[in-house]
CSV table of C-alpha atoms and ligand atoms in Angstrom, one decimal:
chain,number,residue,atom,x,y,z
O,13,MET,CA,51.5,-72.3,238.2
O,14,VAL,CA,52.7,-75.8,239.4
O,15,PHE,CA,56.1,-76.0,241.1
O,16,ILE,CA,58.6,-78.7,241.7
O,17,ASN,CA,61.5,-78.6,244.2
O,18,GLU,CA,65.0,-78.9,242.8
O,19,ALA,CA,67.3,-80.8,245.1
O,20,PRO,CA,70.0,-78.6,246.7
O,21,ARG,CA,73.5,-79.4,245.3
O,22,GLN,CA,77.1,-78.3,245.7
O,23,VAL,CA,78.4,-76.4,242.8
O,24,PRO,CA,82.1,-76.1,242.0
O,25,VAL,CA,83.6,-72.6,241.8
O,26,ILE,CA,85.1,-72.8,238.4
O,27,TYR,CA,86.7,-69.3,238.4
O,28,GLU,CA,87.3,-66.3,240.7
O,29,ALA,CA,87.9,-62.8,239.3
O,30,ASP,CA,87.7,-59.1,240.2
O,31,VAL,CA,85.1,-58.5,237.4
O,32,CYS,CA,82.7,-61.0,235.8
O,33,VAL,CA,81.0,-59.9,232.6
O,34,VAL,CA,78.0,-61.9,231.4
O,35,GLY,CA,77.1,-61.5,227.8
O,36,GLY,CA,79.6,-60.9,225.0
O,37,SER,CA,78.3,-58.5,222.4
O,38,CYS,CA,80.7,-55.6,221.9
O,39,THR,CA,79.0,-54.0,225.0
O,40,GLY,CA,80.2,-56.8,227.2
O,41,VAL,CA,83.5,-57.4,225.4
O,42,PHE,CA,84.5,-53.7,225.6
O,43,ALA,CA,83.5,-53.7,229.3
O,44,ALA,CA,85.8,-56.7,229.9
O,45,ILE,CA,88.7,-55.2,227.9
O,46,ARG,CA,88.5,-51.8,229.7
O,47,ALA,CA,88.5,-53.4,233.1
O,48,ALA,CA,91.3,-55.8,232.2
O,49,ARG,CA,93.6,-53.1,230.6
O,50,LEU,CA,93.2,-51.1,233.8
O,51,GLY,CA,94.6,-54.0,235.8
O,52,ALA,CA,91.5,-56.1,236.9
O,53,LYS,CA,91.3,-59.8,236.6
O,54,VAL,CA,88.4,-60.3,234.3
O,55,VAL,CA,86.2,-63.2,233.1
O,56,ILE,CA,83.6,-63.1,230.4
O,57,VAL,CA,80.8,-65.6,229.8
O,58,GLU,CA,78.9,-65.9,226.4
O,59,CYS,CA,76.3,-68.4,225.5
O,60,GLN,CA,76.9,-68.4,221.8
O,61,ASN,CA,80.0,-69.7,220.0
O,62,SER,CA,81.5,-66.3,219.4
O,63,PHE,CA,81.5,-62.7,220.6
O,64,GLY,CA,79.8,-59.8,218.9
O,65,GLY,CA,76.1,-60.3,219.8
O,66,VAL,CA,73.7,-58.7,217.4
O,67,ALA,CA,76.6,-57.1,215.4
O,68,ALA,CA,78.1,-60.5,214.6
O,69,ASN,CA,75.7,-63.3,215.2
O,70,GLY,CA,72.7,-61.1,214.4
O,71,LEU,CA,74.4,-59.9,211.1
O,72,VAL,CA,73.7,-56.2,212.0
O,73,THR,CA,76.9,-54.9,210.5
O,74,VAL,CA,76.6,-51.1,210.8
O,75,TRP,CA,78.1,-48.7,213.3
O,76,HIS,CA,77.2,-45.1,212.9
O,77,SER,CA,79.3,-42.0,212.7
O,78,PHE,CA,82.1,-41.2,215.3
O,79,PHE,CA,81.7,-37.5,214.6
O,80,ASP,CA,79.3,-34.7,215.6
O,81,THR,CA,76.5,-33.6,213.3
O,82,ASP,CA,78.8,-31.1,211.6
O,83,ASP,CA,81.1,-33.9,210.9
O,84,LYS,CA,84.0,-31.9,212.5
O,85,GLU,CA,84.6,-33.0,216.0
O,86,GLN,CA,85.3,-36.7,216.7
O,87,ILE,CA,83.0,-37.5,219.7
O,88,ILE,CA,83.4,-41.3,219.7
O,89,ALA,CA,86.8,-43.1,219.9
O,90,GLY,CA,87.9,-45.7,222.4
O,91,LEU,CA,87.5,-49.4,221.7
O,92,THR,CA,84.9,-48.7,219.0
O,93,GLU,CA,87.4,-46.9,216.9
O,94,GLU,CA,90.2,-49.4,217.8
O,95,ALA,CA,88.1,-52.3,216.7
O,96,MET,CA,87.3,-50.6,213.3
O,97,GLU,CA,91.0,-49.8,212.9
O,98,ARG,CA,91.9,-53.4,213.5
O,99,LEU,CA,89.7,-54.6,210.7
O,100,ASP,CA,91.5,-54.8,207.5
O,101,LYS,CA,90.4,-52.2,204.9
O,102,ASN,CA,88.9,-55.1,202.9
O,103,ASP,CA,86.7,-55.9,205.8
O,104,CYS,CA,85.2,-52.5,206.6
O,105,PHE,CA,84.1,-49.5,204.7
O,106,ILE,CA,82.5,-46.2,205.4
O,107,ASP,CA,79.3,-45.5,203.4
O,108,GLU,CA,77.9,-42.1,202.4
O,109,THR,CA,75.9,-41.7,205.7
O,110,LEU,CA,79.3,-41.9,207.5
O,111,ALA,CA,78.3,-45.3,208.9
O,112,HIS,CA,81.0,-48.0,209.3
O,113,VAL,CA,79.9,-51.2,207.6
O,114,PHE,CA,81.9,-54.3,208.5
O,115,ASN,CA,82.3,-58.0,207.8
O,116,PRO,CA,80.6,-59.7,210.8
O,117,THR,CA,82.9,-62.7,210.8
O,118,GLU,CA,86.0,-60.5,210.8
O,119,LEU,CA,84.5,-58.6,213.8
O,120,LYS,CA,84.2,-61.9,215.7
O,121,CYS,CA,87.9,-62.6,215.0
O,122,THR,CA,88.9,-59.1,216.0
O,123,LEU,CA,87.0,-59.4,219.3
O,124,ASP,CA,88.7,-62.8,220.1
O,125,GLU,CA,92.1,-61.1,219.4
O,126,MET,CA,91.4,-58.1,221.6
O,127,LEU,CA,90.1,-60.2,224.5
O,128,ASN,CA,93.1,-62.6,224.4
O,129,GLU,CA,95.6,-59.7,224.3
O,130,ALA,CA,93.9,-58.1,227.3
O,131,GLY,CA,94.3,-61.5,229.2
O,132,VAL,CA,90.5,-61.9,229.8
O,133,LYS,CA,89.4,-65.5,230.8
O,134,ILE,CA,86.9,-66.5,228.2
O,135,TYR,CA,83.9,-69.0,228.4
O,136,LEU,CA,82.0,-69.5,225.2
O,137,HIS,CA,79.0,-71.9,224.9
O,138,THR,CA,78.4,-71.0,228.5
O,139,TYR,CA,75.0,-70.0,229.7
O,140,TYR,CA,74.3,-67.7,232.7
O,141,ALA,CA,71.8,-69.7,234.8
O,142,GLY,CA,71.4,-67.9,238.1
O,143,VAL,CA,72.8,-65.6,240.8
O,144,SER,CA,73.9,-65.8,244.4
O,145,CYS,CA,73.4,-62.6,246.4
O,146,GLN,CA,74.2,-61.9,250.0
O,147,GLY,CA,72.2,-58.8,251.1
O,148,ASP,CA,72.9,-56.1,248.6
O,149,THR,CA,76.1,-57.8,247.3
O,150,VAL,CA,76.2,-60.2,244.4
O,151,ASP,CA,78.8,-62.8,245.2
O,152,ALA,CA,78.5,-65.4,242.3
O,153,VAL,CA,76.8,-66.3,239.1
O,154,PHE,CA,75.9,-69.8,238.2
O,155,VAL,CA,76.7,-71.0,234.7
O,156,GLU,CA,76.0,-74.1,232.6
O,157,ASN,CA,78.2,-75.5,229.9
O,158,LYS,CA,79.7,-78.8,228.7
O,159,ASP,CA,81.2,-79.3,232.2
O,160,GLY,CA,77.8,-79.0,233.8
O,161,ARG,CA,76.9,-76.4,236.4
O,162,GLY,CA,79.5,-74.1,237.9
O,163,ALA,CA,79.8,-70.9,239.9
O,164,ILE,CA,81.9,-67.9,239.0
O,165,LYS,CA,82.8,-65.6,242.0
O,166,ALA,CA,83.8,-62.0,241.5
O,167,LYS,CA,83.9,-58.7,243.3
O,168,PHE,CA,81.9,-56.9,240.6
O,169,PHE,CA,79.5,-58.1,237.9
O,170,ILE,CA,78.4,-56.6,234.6
O,171,ASP,CA,75.1,-57.8,233.2
O,172,ALA,CA,75.6,-57.4,229.4
O,173,THR,CA,72.9,-60.0,228.4
O,174,GLY,CA,70.8,-57.5,226.5
O,175,ASP,CA,67.6,-58.5,228.3
O,176,GLY,CA,69.2,-58.0,231.8
O,177,ASP,CA,69.0,-61.7,232.9
O,178,ILE,CA,70.9,-61.1,236.1
O,179,CYS,CA,68.8,-58.0,236.9
O,180,ARG,CA,65.7,-60.1,236.4
O,181,ASP,CA,67.0,-62.7,238.9
O,182,LEU,CA,67.9,-60.0,241.4
O,183,GLY,CA,64.4,-58.7,241.3
O,184,ILE,CA,65.4,-55.3,240.2
O,185,GLU,CA,62.2,-53.4,239.1
O,186,ARG,CA,61.7,-53.7,235.4
O,187,TYR,CA,59.3,-52.4,232.8
O,188,VAL,CA,58.6,-52.5,229.1
O,189,ASN,CA,58.1,-49.4,227.0
O,190,PRO,CA,54.8,-48.9,225.3
O,191,ARG,CA,55.2,-49.6,221.6
O,192,MET,CA,58.1,-51.9,222.1
O,193,GLN,CA,60.4,-51.9,219.1
O,194,PRO,CA,60.0,-55.2,217.1
O,195,PRO,CA,62.8,-57.7,216.4
O,196,SER,CA,64.0,-58.5,212.8
O,197,TYR,CA,65.4,-61.7,211.3
O,198,VAL,CA,68.5,-60.5,209.4
O,199,PHE,CA,70.0,-62.5,206.5
O,200,LEU,CA,72.5,-62.2,203.7
O,201,MET,CA,70.9,-62.6,200.2
O,202,GLN,CA,72.5,-63.1,196.9
O,203,GLY,CA,70.8,-61.6,193.8
O,204,ASN,CA,70.4,-58.2,192.1
O,205,ASP,CA,67.5,-56.6,193.9
O,206,GLU,CA,67.5,-53.4,191.8
O,207,TYR,CA,66.3,-55.3,188.7
O,208,ALA,CA,63.5,-56.8,190.7
O,209,CYS,CA,62.1,-53.4,191.3
O,210,ARG,CA,62.6,-51.9,187.9
O,211,ASP,CA,58.8,-51.4,187.2
O,212,ILE,CA,57.9,-50.1,190.6
O,213,ASP,CA,57.2,-46.5,191.5
O,214,LEU,CA,59.7,-46.3,194.4
O,215,LYS,CA,58.6,-44.1,197.2
O,216,GLY,CA,60.2,-45.8,200.3
O,217,SER,CA,63.8,-46.3,201.3
O,218,ASP,CA,64.1,-49.9,200.3
O,219,PRO,CA,63.1,-51.3,196.9
O,220,ILE,CA,62.6,-54.8,198.1
O,221,THR,CA,60.3,-53.7,200.9
O,222,HIS,CA,58.2,-52.0,198.3
O,223,LEU,CA,58.1,-55.1,196.1
O,224,MET,CA,57.3,-57.2,199.2
O,225,ASN,CA,54.4,-55.0,200.2
O,226,LYS,CA,53.0,-55.0,196.6
O,227,HIS,CA,52.8,-58.8,196.7
O,228,ALA,CA,52.2,-59.2,200.4
O,229,GLU,CA,48.8,-60.8,200.0
O,230,GLU,CA,50.0,-63.4,197.4
O,231,PHE,CA,52.9,-64.4,199.6
O,232,ASN,CA,51.0,-64.1,202.9
O,233,ILE,CA,53.6,-61.6,204.3
O,234,GLU,CA,52.7,-58.8,206.7
O,235,ARG,CA,53.3,-55.3,205.3
O,236,ASP,CA,56.6,-54.0,206.6
O,237,TRP,CA,59.3,-51.4,206.5
O,238,GLY,CA,62.9,-52.5,206.0
O,239,TRP,CA,66.4,-51.8,204.9
O,240,ALA,CA,69.5,-53.4,203.4
O,241,THR,CA,73.2,-52.7,203.0
O,242,ASP,CA,76.1,-53.9,200.9
O,243,LEU,CA,78.9,-55.7,202.8
O,244,PRO,CA,82.6,-55.2,202.4
O,245,GLY,CA,84.2,-57.5,199.8
O,246,LEU,CA,80.9,-59.3,198.8
O,247,VAL,CA,79.6,-58.9,195.3
O,248,ASN,CA,75.8,-59.2,194.6
O,249,ILE,CA,75.1,-60.1,198.2
O,250,LYS,CA,73.3,-57.8,200.6
O,251,MET,CA,72.5,-57.8,204.3
O,252,ARG,CA,68.7,-57.5,204.5
O,253,ALA,CA,66.5,-56.5,207.4
O,254,ASN,CA,63.0,-56.6,206.0
O,255,THR,CA,61.7,-59.1,208.4
O,256,HIS,CA,60.1,-57.4,211.5
O,257,VAL,CA,58.1,-59.7,213.7
O,258,PHE,CA,55.3,-57.8,215.4
O,259,ASP,CA,53.6,-58.1,218.8
O,260,VAL,CA,56.3,-60.1,220.5
O,261,ASN,CA,58.4,-59.5,223.6
O,262,CYS,CA,61.5,-61.5,223.0
O,263,GLY,CA,62.4,-61.3,226.7
O,264,LYS,CA,59.7,-64.1,227.1
O,265,ALA,CA,60.5,-67.6,226.0
O,266,ASP,CA,57.4,-68.4,224.0
O,267,ASP,CA,57.5,-65.0,222.2
O,268,LEU,CA,61.2,-65.5,221.4
O,269,THR,CA,60.5,-68.9,220.0
O,270,ARG,CA,57.6,-67.6,217.9
O,271,ALA,CA,59.7,-64.6,216.6
O,272,GLU,CA,62.5,-66.9,215.4
O,273,ILE,CA,60.1,-69.1,213.4
O,274,VAL,CA,58.0,-66.3,212.0
O,275,GLY,CA,61.1,-64.2,211.1
O,276,ARG,CA,62.7,-67.2,209.4
O,277,ASP,CA,59.6,-67.9,207.4
O,278,LYS,CA,59.4,-64.3,206.3
O,279,MET,CA,62.9,-64.5,205.0
O,280,ARG,CA,62.0,-67.6,203.0
O,281,LYS,CA,58.9,-65.9,201.6
O,282,ILE,CA,61.0,-62.9,200.5
O,283,THR,CA,63.4,-65.2,198.6
O,284,ARG,CA,60.5,-67.0,196.9
O,285,LEU,CA,58.9,-63.6,196.0
O,286,LEU,CA,62.2,-62.5,194.4
O,287,ARG,CA,62.5,-65.8,192.5
O,288,LYS,CA,59.1,-65.1,191.0
O,289,TYR,CA,59.3,-61.3,190.4
O,290,GLY,CA,63.0,-60.7,190.2
O,291,ASP,CA,65.5,-61.0,187.3
O,292,PRO,CA,65.1,-64.5,185.8
O,293,ALA,CA,68.9,-64.6,185.2
O,294,GLU,CA,69.6,-64.2,188.9
O,295,LYS,CA,69.9,-66.9,191.5
O,296,TYR,CA,68.2,-65.4,194.5
O,297,SER,CA,69.3,-67.3,197.6
O,298,VAL,CA,69.9,-66.8,201.2
O,299,VAL,CA,73.7,-67.3,201.7
O,300,ASN,CA,73.6,-66.9,205.5
O,301,ASP,CA,71.0,-66.2,208.1
O,302,CYS,CA,71.5,-64.7,211.6
O,303,SER,CA,72.4,-67.2,214.4
O,304,TYR,CA,69.4,-65.8,216.3
O,305,ILE,CA,66.8,-63.1,215.6
O,306,GLY,CA,68.0,-59.5,216.2
O,307,VAL,CA,66.2,-58.2,219.3
O,308,ARG,CA,65.8,-54.5,219.6
O,309,ASP,CA,63.8,-54.0,222.7
O,310,THR,CA,62.6,-56.1,225.7
O,311,PHE,CA,62.8,-55.2,229.4
O,312,HIS,CA,64.4,-52.2,231.0
O,313,TYR,CA,65.6,-51.9,234.6
O,314,ARG,CA,65.2,-49.0,237.0
O,315,THR,CA,68.3,-47.1,238.0
O,316,ALA,CA,68.9,-43.8,239.7
O,317,TYR,CA,68.2,-41.9,236.5
O,318,GLN,CA,66.0,-42.5,233.4
O,319,ALA,CA,67.4,-41.2,230.2
O,320,ASN,CA,64.8,-39.0,228.4
O,321,TYR,CA,64.7,-37.8,224.9
O,322,LEU,CA,64.3,-34.1,225.6
O,323,SER,CA,67.6,-34.0,227.6
O,324,LEU,CA,69.3,-35.9,224.7
O,325,LEU,CA,67.9,-33.9,221.8
O,326,LEU,CA,68.4,-30.6,223.5
O,327,GLY,CA,72.0,-31.6,224.2
O,328,GLU,CA,71.9,-31.3,228.0
O,329,ALA,CA,75.5,-31.4,229.3
O,330,CYS,CA,76.7,-33.3,232.4
O,331,ASP,CA,80.0,-33.6,234.2
O,332,ASP,CA,79.6,-37.4,234.6
O,333,CYS,CA,79.2,-37.9,230.9
O,334,ILE,CA,80.0,-41.4,229.8
O,335,LEU,CA,78.6,-41.3,226.3
O,336,ARG,CA,78.4,-38.8,223.5
O,337,GLY,CA,76.3,-39.6,220.4
O,338,THR,CA,74.5,-38.2,217.4
O,339,TYR,CA,72.3,-41.1,216.4
O,340,GLU,CA,68.9,-39.4,216.6
O,341,VAL,CA,65.7,-41.0,217.8
O,342,ASP,CA,64.8,-44.0,215.5
O,343,SER,CA,61.7,-45.9,216.5
O,344,HIS,CA,60.4,-48.8,214.4
O,345,HIS,CA,56.7,-49.3,215.2
O,346,SER,CA,54.5,-52.2,214.9
O,347,ASP,CA,52.1,-51.1,212.2
O,348,GLU,CA,53.2,-47.6,210.9
O,349,GLY,CA,56.8,-47.9,209.7
O,350,ILE,CA,59.5,-45.9,211.3
O,351,THR,CA,59.8,-42.4,212.9
O,352,PHE,CA,63.0,-40.3,213.3
O,353,LEU,CA,63.2,-37.3,215.6
O,354,ARG,CA,66.0,-35.0,214.6
O,355,PHE,CA,68.1,-32.5,216.7
O,356,ASP,CA,66.8,-29.7,214.5
O,357,GLY,CA,63.2,-30.3,215.8
O,358,THR,CA,61.8,-32.1,212.8
O,359,SER,CA,60.1,-35.5,213.0
O,360,VAL,CA,60.0,-37.8,209.9
O,361,THR,CA,57.7,-40.8,209.7
O,362,GLU,CA,57.8,-43.3,206.8
O,363,ASP,CA,54.9,-45.7,206.6
O,364,THR,CA,54.8,-49.1,205.0
O,365,TYR,CA,53.5,-47.6,201.8
O,366,GLY,CA,56.6,-45.4,201.5
O,367,ASN,CA,54.6,-42.2,202.4
O,368,ILE,CA,56.6,-39.7,204.4
O,369,THR,CA,55.1,-37.3,207.0
O,370,ILE,CA,57.2,-34.4,208.3
O,371,GLY,CA,56.3,-32.8,211.7
O,372,SER,CA,58.0,-30.8,214.4
O,373,TRP,CA,58.5,-32.3,217.8
O,374,ARG,CA,60.0,-29.1,219.1
O,375,ARG,CA,56.9,-27.2,218.2
O,376,ASP,CA,54.6,-30.0,219.6
O,377,MET,CA,56.5,-29.9,222.9
O,378,GLY,CA,56.4,-26.1,223.0
O,379,ILE,CA,60.2,-25.7,223.0
O,380,ASP,CA,61.6,-22.2,222.5
O,381,PRO,CA,62.4,-22.0,218.8
O,382,ASP,CA,65.5,-20.0,219.6
O,383,LEU,CA,67.1,-22.7,221.7
O,384,PRO,CA,70.3,-23.8,219.9
O,385,VAL,CA,70.4,-27.0,218.0
O,386,PRO,CA,73.1,-29.3,219.6
O,387,LYS,CA,75.7,-31.2,217.6
O,388,PHE,CA,75.6,-34.3,219.9
O,389,TYR,CA,74.0,-35.5,223.1
O,390,GLN,CA,75.5,-36.8,226.4
O,391,LEU,CA,74.5,-39.4,228.9
O,392,PRO,CA,75.3,-39.2,232.7
O,393,PHE,CA,76.9,-42.1,234.6
O,394,LYS,CA,73.9,-42.2,237.1
O,395,THR,CA,71.9,-43.8,234.3
O,396,LEU,CA,73.8,-47.0,235.1
O,397,VAL,CA,73.6,-46.9,238.9
O,398,THR,CA,71.0,-49.3,240.4
O,399,GLU,CA,69.5,-48.2,243.7
O,400,LYS,CA,70.2,-51.1,245.9
O,401,HIS,CA,72.8,-53.6,244.6
O,402,ARG,CA,76.4,-52.5,245.4
O,403,ASN,CA,78.4,-54.4,242.8
O,404,ILE,CA,76.6,-54.8,239.6
O,405,ILE,CA,75.9,-52.6,236.5
O,406,ALA,CA,73.6,-53.5,233.6
O,407,ALA,CA,75.1,-52.4,230.3
O,408,GLY,CA,73.2,-52.6,227.0
O,409,ARG,CA,69.8,-52.3,225.5
O,410,MET,CA,68.1,-53.0,228.9
O,411,ILE,CA,69.0,-49.3,229.7
O,412,ASN,CA,66.7,-47.2,231.8
O,413,ALA,CA,65.4,-44.9,229.0
O,414,ASP,CA,62.0,-43.5,227.9
O,415,PRO,CA,60.8,-45.0,224.5
O,416,SER,CA,62.2,-42.2,222.4
O,417,ALA,CA,65.5,-41.9,224.3
O,418,PHE,CA,65.8,-45.6,223.8
O,419,GLY,CA,65.3,-45.1,220.1
O,420,ALA,CA,68.5,-43.0,220.1
O,421,LEU,CA,70.7,-44.8,222.7
O,422,ARG,CA,70.1,-48.3,221.4
O,423,VAL,CA,72.6,-48.2,218.6
O,424,MET,CA,75.9,-49.9,219.0
O,425,VAL,CA,78.3,-46.9,218.9
O,426,ASN,CA,76.4,-45.8,222.0
O,427,LEU,CA,76.1,-49.1,223.8
O,428,ASN,CA,79.8,-49.8,223.1
O,429,GLN,CA,80.6,-46.6,225.2
O,430,ILE,CA,78.2,-47.8,227.9
O,431,GLY,CA,80.1,-51.1,228.0
O,432,GLU,CA,83.4,-49.2,228.3
O,433,ALA,CA,81.9,-47.1,231.1
O,434,ALA,CA,80.8,-50.2,233.0
O,435,GLY,CA,84.2,-51.8,232.7
O,436,VAL,CA,85.9,-48.6,234.0
O,437,ALA,CA,83.4,-48.3,236.8
O,438,ALA,CA,83.9,-51.9,237.8
O,439,TYR,CA,87.7,-51.4,237.9
O,440,LEU,CA,87.3,-48.3,240.0
O,441,ALA,CA,84.8,-49.9,242.4
O,442,VAL,CA,87.1,-52.9,243.0
O,443,SER,CA,90.3,-50.9,243.3
O,444,GLN,CA,88.8,-48.2,245.6
O,445,ASN,CA,86.7,-50.8,247.5
O,446,LYS,CA,83.6,-48.8,246.8
O,447,SER,CA,80.0,-49.6,245.9
O,448,VAL,CA,78.7,-48.5,242.5
O,449,GLN,CA,76.6,-45.9,244.3
O,450,GLU,CA,79.7,-44.4,246.0
O,451,LEU,CA,81.6,-44.0,242.7
O,452,ASP,CA,82.4,-40.6,241.4
O,453,GLY,CA,80.8,-40.5,237.9
O,454,ALA,CA,83.1,-37.7,236.8
O,455,GLN,CA,86.1,-39.9,237.6
O,456,VAL,CA,84.6,-42.7,235.5
O,457,ALA,CA,84.3,-40.2,232.6
O,458,ARG,CA,87.9,-38.9,233.2
O,459,THR,CA,89.3,-42.4,233.4
O,460,MET,CA,87.5,-43.3,230.1
O,461,SER,CA,89.1,-40.3,228.4
O,462,LYS,CA,92.6,-41.0,229.7
O,463,SER,CA,92.4,-44.5,228.3
O,464,GLY,CA,91.2,-43.6,224.8
O,465,SER,CA,87.6,-42.3,224.8
O,466,ALA,CA,87.0,-39.0,223.0
O,467,ASN,CA,87.2,-36.3,225.6
O,468,LEU,CA,84.4,-37.3,227.9
O,469,GLY,CA,85.6,-35.8,231.2
W,8,LIG,C1,67.6,-55.8,213.1
W,8,LIG,C2,68.3,-54.8,213.9
W,8,LIG,C3,68.9,-53.8,213.2
W,8,LIG,C4,69.7,-52.9,214.0
W,8,LIG,N1,70.4,-51.9,213.3
W,8,LIG,C5,71.3,-51.2,213.9
W,8,LIG,C6,72.3,-50.5,213.2
W,8,LIG,O1,72.2,-50.4,212.0
W,8,LIG,N2,73.3,-49.9,213.9
W,8,LIG,C7,73.3,-50.0,215.2
W,8,LIG,O2,74.3,-49.5,215.8
W,8,LIG,N3,72.4,-50.6,216.0
W,8,LIG,C8,71.4,-51.3,215.3
W,8,LIG,N4,70.5,-52.0,216.0
W,8,LIG,C9,70.6,-52.0,217.5
W,8,LIG,C10,71.7,-52.8,218.1
W,8,LIG,O3,72.1,-53.8,217.3
W,8,LIG,C11,71.3,-53.4,219.5
W,8,LIG,O4,70.6,-52.4,220.3
W,8,LIG,C12,72.6,-53.8,220.2
W,8,LIG,O5,73.3,-54.7,219.5
W,8,LIG,C13,72.2,-54.4,221.6
W,8,LIG,O6,73.4,-54.7,222.2
W,8,LIG,P1,73.5,-55.4,223.6
W,8,LIG,O7,74.9,-55.5,224.0
W,8,LIG,O8,72.6,-54.7,224.6
W,8,LIG,O9,72.8,-56.8,223.3
W,8,LIG,P2,73.1,-58.0,222.4
W,8,LIG,O10,73.8,-57.6,221.2
W,8,LIG,O11,71.8,-58.7,222.3
W,8,LIG,O12,74.1,-58.9,223.2
W,8,LIG,C14,73.8,-59.7,224.3
W,8,LIG,C15,74.8,-60.8,224.4
W,8,LIG,O13,74.6,-61.5,225.6
W,8,LIG,C16,74.6,-62.9,225.3
W,8,LIG,N5,73.7,-63.5,226.3
W,8,LIG,C17,72.4,-63.3,226.4
W,8,LIG,N6,71.9,-64.0,227.4
W,8,LIG,C18,72.9,-64.7,227.9
W,8,LIG,C19,73.0,-65.7,228.9
W,8,LIG,N7,71.9,-66.1,229.7
W,8,LIG,N8,74.2,-66.3,229.2
W,8,LIG,C20,75.3,-65.9,228.4
W,8,LIG,N9,75.2,-65.0,227.4
W,8,LIG,C21,74.1,-64.4,227.2
W,8,LIG,C22,74.1,-62.9,223.9
W,8,LIG,O14,74.4,-64.1,223.2
W,8,LIG,C23,74.8,-61.7,223.2
W,8,LIG,O15,76.0,-62.0,222.8
W,8,LIG,C24,69.7,-53.0,215.4
W,8,LIG,C25,69.1,-54.0,216.0
W,8,LIG,C26,68.4,-54.9,215.3
W,8,LIG,C27,67.8,-56.0,216.0
């Protein structure tokens, strides 16, 4: 590689805070609000024009159940529940799988409102561009926006960039999981898709995917597995995610660029396919596409503990529990469709032809069949603690987790809780003048519960 030297320059400190959050999906926003409500001075930096990350700008508008698998005990509350309550009933509904489906634009407005009420200093259209670290302590991040380059100083930093951009620059050991989960280019489409599939022997979960696979060759589309959902208040318009892009690592610039272009092209081909094979009376049209491709999986960063799927699916308890969840392992793979691993020990794989194979991961792993089936899983605080750097936590899909544990933890009701834990930990570290390694994880859990999370500690 050829290098060029950049001239050294003085950079103005544009803001100083107790806690600086970089990345403004709900993970980052909830981290910021938690820390601010506890009394910290907080700043948040987001490169897009709004908050919400994949949920809002990626049009992924589904948060899973807040209850245990019996649907009796509420295991998730906190800011996830508060955000849903703030959405008007017209802008959110609960579908039969007990998932919360919301209007993405309304979510953006709700997050603006919550951040403003908490007194968080906001920078939109502001890109994280580098870090300054003295020994093991991060002292500033560099950002770029319409004012040029600036530095933000803080006592504690939360990397909520999804890919872990600050962790990358700090040189924290990183890895990618084998069979990295592919991204999808999500869009909202107008037109009745049921009619389009009236003559098809439906085997899979999503009719359009089936139609798409039937005519894949004619439209030069890769075979795929996908899903769709209605949206609150919208008639004859669905959010569609039938557009996986395979063999890319969106943590790399070239791959990310290719994924955007290939995903967008797939969306257009699906629309054309529906215009040819759908209801002639319908006007199949994309009414909105994501601001950027929905990225599921890129780099993960080493911390004191790697989440593993056996501990999760066997319901291992911990006293520093920062997250409770029920979303079981859900892995999209490059060429075979999708696999779920359930608490009860079954595994279910649906391939791109709609064929379903049922197995038993408990039996395959030699697990005692008498072991009880848990109703939710727990995640310990130590999953967030890096080994060296004293004042930073990475919160989000860059989590240190094995591929299957990641398949469960990656959903937003889980990452939202991780964001809240990061915000609480940041506040405690600053107010107690401690490093993240010195924090008492059980106290983080108790503090989360006291301020609204469902009974963690
Ligand atoms: C197609 C698809 C469908 C999914 N379906 C579901 C589902 O139904 N339910 C569910 O719960 N989960 C689902 N998931 C998973 C879930 O959406 C993601 O795992 C989750 O949103 C990741 O959150 P995050 O906070 O880690 O990252 P992101 O949502 O990616 O947020 C990162 C934020 O950081 C900002 N950022 C990044 N880099 C910088 C920078 N350098 N400077 C400033 N800001 C920066 C980004 O703009 C963004 O706002 C799906 C994911 C995809 C892609």
